[in-house]
Amino acid sequence: MNALYDALFAPHTGGTSPFLETDEGAVMSYGAFVERAAQMAHVIAGAGLVPGDRLVVQAPKTADTIALYAGAVQAGAVYLPLNTAYTATEVDYFVGDAKPRLIVCDPKDKDRIAGESAAAVMTLGPGGSLSSEADDKPKTFETVKRVPEDLAALLYTSGTTGRSKGAMMSHGNLLSNARALQTLWQITADDRLIHALPIFHTHGLFVALNTSLLAGASVRLMAGFDLDRLLAELPHSTLLMGVPTFYTRLLADARFGRDLTQRMRLFISGSAPLLAETHTAFEEATGHRILERYGMTETNMITSNPYTGDRIAGTVGHALPGVEVKITNPETGTELPRGEIGMIEVRGANVFQGYWKMPEKTAEELRPNGFFLTGDLATMDTDGRVTIVGRAKDLIISGGFNIYPKEVEDVLNAQPGVLESAVFGVPHADFGEAVIAALVPEADTDIDIDQLRSSVEPMLARFKHPRYYKVLDALPRNTMGKVQKNVLRANHRS
């Protein structure tokens, strides 16, 4: 038994319906995909991975990369996708923490990664060693037994302090959430999903692909967000899962409107807050109301606005079937009356198994009774509808990517002429939030912002770069000396 593989992949053995359609016009059937996954599983097993071993993947978004995910599930490996924008220093941390037996990367990155890791390194893509080896493998593989509690994936998430934490996601976590979403959003084999999201985090990998696999839907796989291509695909598709950036850019294009969206059934937004103005403008332009949902790496999806019923701008809807959500006093953990602001806590089969090699951190955020402390502040109305009002943590979500300020601050503070810094997010119609850096210069020093920007760029992934720098005489602090980022956000919202 391997419940995740048996539910997502095995039913499609020999299937002739289209699964993946690429930018180049290639179409891979479900049956061919299952065969390719089996070839990938053979390579994974041949590299010495046994059930529970970690497989790190920092590779381009291709059909083979998705087949590698399926092959990892079939072989019992723990799949660990990494953002393709991560620098060598960032990758070194994840590799050092997860201790993978195999790393898969783009051929252009092999020398850099191989030089820093004791793990085996293979490449995926045209001429890649893993791709070539898989071509010669059998197209069937004896699926490794896994129970729902076994790990399927390790996804690194961000906090406001310290280094990234590895959220341990089990087979049961992923399958329960995919089933709930597929049912709620009424995804069927008649759907065609435009997939322009990255596949190295929950939204693009698990929400979009796992639900499509369960339903037998076809997927128009885009290497990345491309406005022209997306506009061309809308008349031939029924479903789009995106981040707020997708929708603001569509609205800004004169070609976009009702004519292109007549066949579309559902637009879904997540990974960052959707501004109410965007929600309203989209409905006026197309007649469609975007369905906003809420989730996080540790829990997959938690709530969703309804498929049938009111999709209210500014809210993230109700708890998914089988998921418990409550609003509590952040200090005491006591559940609060409806309408009061408190912390979101969540319990269900979707909630992760804990943080990799961090038992103390797990104990801090995962209660003995199974409720996970999200760190997000919200209200819940009498009907159970959740409205997020802020975050207890200073996590920044920009363009759907999580950014923790301390990592950026550490880089800035090490630059010549910078006495201290504070990094925070402010609302941004396109990205959800924009990253702002407030800098205090050393005495009798002027900070050259252009030089600082150039120095920071190679040290951080692009999505972590501050969009704006503000030079201040001092950072606002409370009586305990803690920097008041709420004051910075309020002063620099514009």
Tab-separated table of C-alpha atoms in Angstrom, residues 183-186 265-268 279 289-293 303-313 315-321 385-386:
chain	number	residue	atom	x	y	z
A	183	THR	CA	-14.317	18.084	-3.989
A	184	LEU	CA	-14.844	21.654	-2.799
A	185	TRP	CA	-13.742	23.268	-6.059
A	186	GLN	CA	-15.519	20.607	-8.156
A	265	ARG	CA	-15.097	28.092	-14.722
A	266	LEU	CA	-12.997	29.219	-11.784
A	267	PHE	CA	-10.235	31.677	-10.855
A	268	ILE	CA	-8.459	30.910	-7.548
A	279	HIS	CA	-11.369	41.516	-6.399
A	289	ARG	CA	-15.543	36.520	-8.676
A	290	ILE	CA	-12.079	35.288	-7.724
A	291	LEU	CA	-12.146	32.520	-5.113
A	292	GLU	CA	-9.629	33.335	-2.384
A	293	ARG	CA	-8.318	30.663	-0.044
A	303	THR	CA	-9.884	27.648	4.494
A	304	SER	CA	-11.570	28.562	1.240
A	305	ASN	CA	-14.333	30.771	0.028
A	306	PRO	CA	-17.179	28.613	-1.302
A	307	TYR	CA	-17.542	27.390	-4.868
A	308	THR	CA	-21.271	28.001	-4.666
A	309	GLY	CA	-22.146	30.872	-2.364
A	310	ASP	CA	-20.763	34.256	-1.454
A	311	ARG	CA	-17.093	34.863	-2.172
A	312	ILE	CA	-16.522	37.921	-0.055
A	313	ALA	CA	-13.576	40.198	-0.824
A	315	THR	CA	-12.122	37.115	3.626
A	316	VAL	CA	-10.586	33.681	3.144
A	317	GLY	CA	-13.788	31.736	3.697
A	318	HIS	CA	-14.565	28.768	5.900
A	319	ALA	CA	-12.529	25.838	7.188
A	320	LEU	CA	-12.181	22.987	4.702
A	321	PRO	CA	-14.146	19.811	5.373
A	385	ARG	CA	-16.041	32.758	7.917
A	386	VAL	CA	-12.428	33.806	8.577
